[in-house]
Short mmCIF file of C-alpha atoms in Angstrom, two decimals:
data_model
loop_
_atom_site.label_atom_id
_atom_site.label_comp_id
_atom_site.label_asym_id
_atom_site.label_seq_id
_atom_site.Cartn_x
_atom_site.Cartn_y
_atom_site.Cartn_z
CA UNK A 1 14.98 21.56 -8.25
CA UNK A 2 13.37 21.06 -11.63
CA UNK A 3 12.51 24.44 -13.13
CA UNK A 4 8.87 25.31 -13.80
CA UNK A 5 9.54 26.93 -17.13
CA UNK A 6 12.27 27.85 -19.55
CA UNK A 7 13.01 31.27 -18.09
CA UNK A 8 13.39 29.85 -14.56
CA UNK A 9 15.83 27.40 -15.98
CA UNK A 10 17.91 30.16 -17.52
CA UNK A 11 17.96 31.88 -14.15
CA UNK A 12 19.00 28.76 -12.24
CA UNK A 13 21.66 27.93 -14.76
CA UNK A 14 23.09 31.44 -14.77
CA UNK A 15 23.23 31.71 -11.00
CA UNK A 16 24.82 28.28 -10.61
CA UNK A 17 28.23 29.94 -10.41
CA UNK A 18 27.24 32.54 -7.85
CA UNK A 19 26.63 36.10 -8.79
CA UNK A 20 29.92 37.17 -10.32
CA UNK A 21 29.23 38.85 -13.58
CA UNK A 22 31.91 37.40 -15.80
CA UNK A 23 31.14 33.79 -14.84
CA UNK A 24 27.47 34.45 -15.11
CA UNK A 25 27.85 35.74 -18.62
CA UNK A 26 29.82 32.61 -19.56
CA UNK A 27 27.21 30.21 -18.23
CA UNK A 28 24.63 32.35 -19.93
CA UNK A 29 26.54 31.84 -23.18
CA UNK A 30 26.51 28.06 -22.69
CA UNK A 31 22.79 28.11 -22.02
CA UNK A 32 22.15 30.11 -25.19
CA UNK A 33 24.36 27.74 -27.14
CA UNK A 34 22.44 24.72 -25.81
CA UNK A 35 18.98 26.00 -26.67
CA UNK A 36 20.16 27.02 -30.14
CA UNK A 37 21.67 23.58 -30.78
CA UNK A 38 18.49 21.88 -29.56
CA UNK A 39 16.38 24.01 -31.88
CA UNK A 40 18.60 23.28 -34.89
CA UNK A 41 18.52 19.56 -34.05
CA UNK A 42 14.74 19.61 -33.77
CA UNK A 43 14.52 21.30 -37.18
CA UNK A 44 17.00 18.84 -38.71
CA UNK A 45 14.87 15.95 -37.50
CA UNK A 46 11.61 17.39 -38.74
CA UNK A 47 12.71 18.85 -42.04
CA UNK A 48 15.76 16.81 -43.08
CA UNK A 49 15.14 13.51 -41.28
CA UNK A 50 18.63 13.71 -39.76
CA UNK A 51 19.40 12.64 -36.26
CA UNK A 52 22.40 13.43 -34.07
CA UNK A 53 23.49 11.61 -30.94
CA UNK A 54 23.71 13.26 -27.55
CA UNK A 55 27.51 13.36 -27.77
CA UNK A 56 27.40 15.00 -31.18
CA UNK A 57 25.10 17.69 -29.81
CA UNK A 58 27.36 18.18 -26.82
CA UNK A 59 30.38 18.56 -29.12
CA UNK A 60 28.48 21.13 -31.18
CA UNK A 61 27.74 23.13 -28.04
CA UNK A 62 31.38 23.04 -26.98
CA UNK A 63 32.65 24.02 -30.42
CA UNK A 64 30.07 26.74 -30.88
CA UNK A 65 30.66 28.35 -27.49
CA UNK A 66 34.41 28.24 -28.16
CA UNK A 67 33.90 30.07 -31.46
CA UNK A 68 31.75 32.72 -29.84
CA UNK A 69 34.21 33.35 -27.03
CA UNK A 70 37.23 33.34 -29.33
CA UNK A 71 35.57 35.81 -31.67
CA UNK A 72 34.10 38.14 -29.08
CA UNK A 73 35.93 37.97 -25.77
CA UNK A 74 39.06 40.04 -25.41
CA UNK A 75 41.97 38.09 -23.98
CA UNK A 76 40.48 34.70 -24.79
CA UNK A 77 43.59 32.95 -26.10
CA UNK A 78 43.06 29.32 -25.13
CA UNK A 79 43.59 26.48 -27.56
CA UNK A 80 40.59 24.46 -28.60
CA UNK A 81 42.21 21.28 -27.32
CA UNK A 82 42.45 22.40 -23.71
CA UNK A 83 39.01 23.97 -23.96
CA UNK A 84 37.65 20.66 -25.18
CA UNK A 85 39.12 18.71 -22.29
CA UNK A 86 37.82 20.97 -19.58
CA UNK A 87 36.15 24.31 -20.32
CA UNK A 88 35.12 25.29 -16.81
CA UNK A 89 38.44 26.77 -15.57
CA UNK A 90 38.31 29.25 -18.45
CA UNK A 91 35.16 30.61 -16.92
CA UNK A 92 36.91 30.89 -13.59
CA UNK A 93 34.89 27.97 -12.22
CA UNK A 94 36.69 25.30 -10.24
CA UNK A 95 35.04 22.20 -8.90
CA UNK B 1 -24.77 56.11 -39.83
CA UNK B 2 -26.83 56.45 -36.66
CA UNK B 3 -23.94 55.12 -34.60
CA UNK B 4 -21.76 57.91 -35.92
CA UNK B 5 -24.39 60.48 -35.03
CA UNK B 6 -24.64 58.98 -31.53
CA UNK B 7 -20.90 59.28 -31.02
CA UNK B 8 -20.83 62.82 -32.30
CA UNK B 9 -23.78 63.86 -30.14
CA UNK B 10 -21.64 63.41 -27.00
CA UNK B 11 -18.97 65.75 -28.23
CA UNK B 12 -19.19 69.37 -27.25
CA UNK B 13 -16.93 71.61 -29.26
CA UNK B 14 -15.13 74.31 -27.35
CA UNK B 15 -14.24 76.98 -29.86
CA UNK B 16 -12.28 79.03 -27.30
CA UNK B 17 -9.84 76.18 -26.47
CA UNK B 18 -6.81 75.27 -28.54
CA UNK B 19 -6.49 71.64 -29.69
CA UNK B 20 -3.87 69.60 -27.84
CA UNK B 21 -2.71 66.01 -27.35
CA UNK B 22 -3.46 64.22 -24.09
CA UNK B 23 -1.33 61.41 -22.67
CA UNK B 24 -3.73 59.32 -20.59
CA UNK B 25 -1.12 57.78 -18.28
CA UNK B 26 -0.14 61.19 -16.93
CA UNK B 27 -2.72 63.64 -18.11
CA UNK B 28 -1.30 66.54 -16.12
CA UNK B 29 2.42 66.05 -16.82
CA UNK B 30 2.13 65.16 -20.46
CA UNK B 31 4.02 62.49 -22.34
CA UNK B 32 7.43 61.35 -21.11
CA UNK B 33 9.47 58.48 -22.56
CA UNK B 34 10.26 57.36 -18.99
CA UNK B 35 6.57 56.97 -18.18
CA UNK B 36 5.89 54.96 -21.29
CA UNK B 37 8.92 52.75 -20.61
CA UNK B 38 7.91 52.08 -17.00
CA UNK B 39 4.36 51.41 -18.06
CA UNK B 40 5.50 48.82 -20.59
CA UNK B 41 7.68 47.13 -17.97
CA UNK B 42 5.07 46.99 -15.21
CA UNK B 43 1.96 46.28 -17.25
CA UNK B 44 3.21 42.90 -18.48
CA UNK B 45 1.66 40.09 -16.50
CA UNK B 46 4.79 37.96 -16.38
CA UNK B 47 7.28 40.07 -14.45
CA UNK B 48 9.51 37.12 -13.69
CA UNK B 49 10.22 36.68 -17.35
CA UNK B 50 11.09 40.35 -17.65
CA UNK B 51 13.83 40.08 -15.05
CA UNK B 52 15.46 37.29 -17.04
CA UNK B 53 15.10 39.18 -20.27
CA UNK B 54 18.26 41.20 -19.76
CA UNK B 55 20.33 38.05 -19.51
CA UNK B 56 19.72 36.89 -23.05
CA UNK B 57 21.24 40.02 -24.58
CA UNK B 58 24.74 38.66 -24.23
CA UNK B 59 27.25 40.62 -26.30
CA UNK B 60 29.40 37.56 -26.87
CA UNK B 61 26.81 35.64 -28.86
CA UNK B 62 25.51 36.51 -32.34
CA UNK B 63 22.42 38.71 -32.33
CA UNK B 64 20.27 36.05 -34.00
CA UNK B 65 20.85 33.80 -30.97
CA UNK B 66 19.63 36.48 -28.57
CA UNK B 67 16.59 37.07 -30.76
CA UNK B 68 15.92 33.35 -30.78
CA UNK B 69 16.16 33.19 -26.97
CA UNK B 70 13.87 36.20 -26.69
CA UNK B 71 11.23 34.39 -28.71
CA UNK B 72 11.80 31.27 -26.63
CA UNK B 73 11.25 33.07 -23.30
CA UNK B 74 8.13 34.72 -24.68
CA UNK B 75 6.94 31.35 -26.02
CA UNK B 76 6.77 32.71 -29.54
CA UNK B 77 8.77 30.04 -31.31
CA UNK B 78 7.02 28.04 -34.04
CA UNK B 79 6.84 24.93 -31.88
CA UNK B 80 4.15 22.43 -32.79
CA UNK B 81 1.74 23.58 -30.06
CA UNK B 82 2.06 27.20 -31.20
CA UNK B 83 1.51 26.23 -34.84
CA UNK B 84 -1.66 24.38 -33.83
CA UNK B 85 -2.87 27.44 -31.92
CA UNK B 86 -2.44 29.48 -35.08
CA UNK B 87 -4.26 26.80 -37.16
CA UNK B 88 -1.20 26.09 -39.26
CA UNK B 89 -0.95 22.44 -38.20
CA UNK B 90 -3.75 20.02 -37.42
CA UNK B 91 -4.27 18.64 -33.94
CA UNK B 92 -3.02 15.20 -34.94
CA UNK B 93 0.44 16.63 -35.65
CA UNK B 94 1.08 17.63 -32.08
CA UNK B 95 3.53 14.98 -30.96
CA UNK B 96 7.18 15.68 -30.30
CA UNK B 97 9.85 14.52 -32.79
CA UNK B 98 11.55 12.53 -30.06
CA UNK B 99 8.83 9.88 -30.30
CA UNK B 100 7.95 10.35 -26.63
CA UNK B 101 4.19 10.77 -27.24
CA UNK B 102 4.16 14.20 -25.67
CA UNK B 103 2.89 17.49 -27.04
CA UNK B 104 5.79 19.51 -28.35
CA UNK B 105 5.81 22.85 -26.58
CA UNK B 106 8.79 25.00 -25.60
CA UNK B 107 9.01 23.62 -22.08
CA UNK B 108 8.87 20.03 -23.24
CA UNK B 109 11.33 20.50 -26.09
CA UNK B 110 13.94 22.37 -24.10
CA UNK B 111 13.58 20.93 -20.62
CA UNK B 112 11.79 17.65 -20.21
CA UNK B 113 12.05 15.76 -23.50
CA UNK B 114 14.26 12.69 -23.06
CA UNK B 115 15.44 12.98 -26.58
CA UNK B 116 16.98 16.44 -26.87
CA UNK B 117 15.62 18.57 -24.06
CA UNK B 118 17.78 17.13 -21.34
CA UNK B 119 20.86 18.38 -23.15
CA UNK B 120 20.84 21.60 -21.19
CA UNK B 121 20.28 19.80 -17.92
CA UNK B 122 22.98 17.23 -18.61
CA UNK B 123 25.50 19.64 -19.96
CA UNK B 124 26.87 20.82 -16.63
CA UNK B 125 26.99 17.29 -15.26
CA UNK B 126 29.02 16.15 -18.21
CA UNK B 127 31.33 19.16 -17.93
CA UNK B 128 31.98 18.49 -14.27
CA UNK B 129 32.74 14.84 -14.76
CA UNK B 130 35.06 15.15 -17.78
#
């Protein structure tokens, strides 16, 4: 279902993994990373006439969320390479 | 001048009573932080947004990101539509940077814009398929 507004979207995204707190907080972190990257991209386009591709933005989100987790989550010892290939298992999410 | 006199004419001084503060929410019980807190939570029209508010204060992200998300959920970011509302930009500047001929507001920019907004929506899909 397409969310009505931004806060509904946050809620849907966060509860995608069920209601377990640690996974929820990780998806929450991805969501925050996405909106931040979108905002910076919007500003770059308006004020610096720079444009990034979708894949570049996606890479930024991946790199940024890795940095945040590595800096702030105890016991987060994964290498960036394996994170890059498939981040979801590190959140305890298996498809 | 006369207005002031009018206002004062309604006031009856009671020399036998001591002055005291009155907290209108609970006149009999007096001021309590709990009351003020609950009042602030319930008086806001958008209660749905309030329930999501706790989720943006994620300890694993830098504080500036949480503050940014807080402004986003309250629709207080300087998006083009908000800048027009505050008379900072003119009406003819309202289109989104993506060139999609839509007004740039928070919902459009972050959710529905083909150019950047679908990033959040697409992100999980891409994660699952990689």
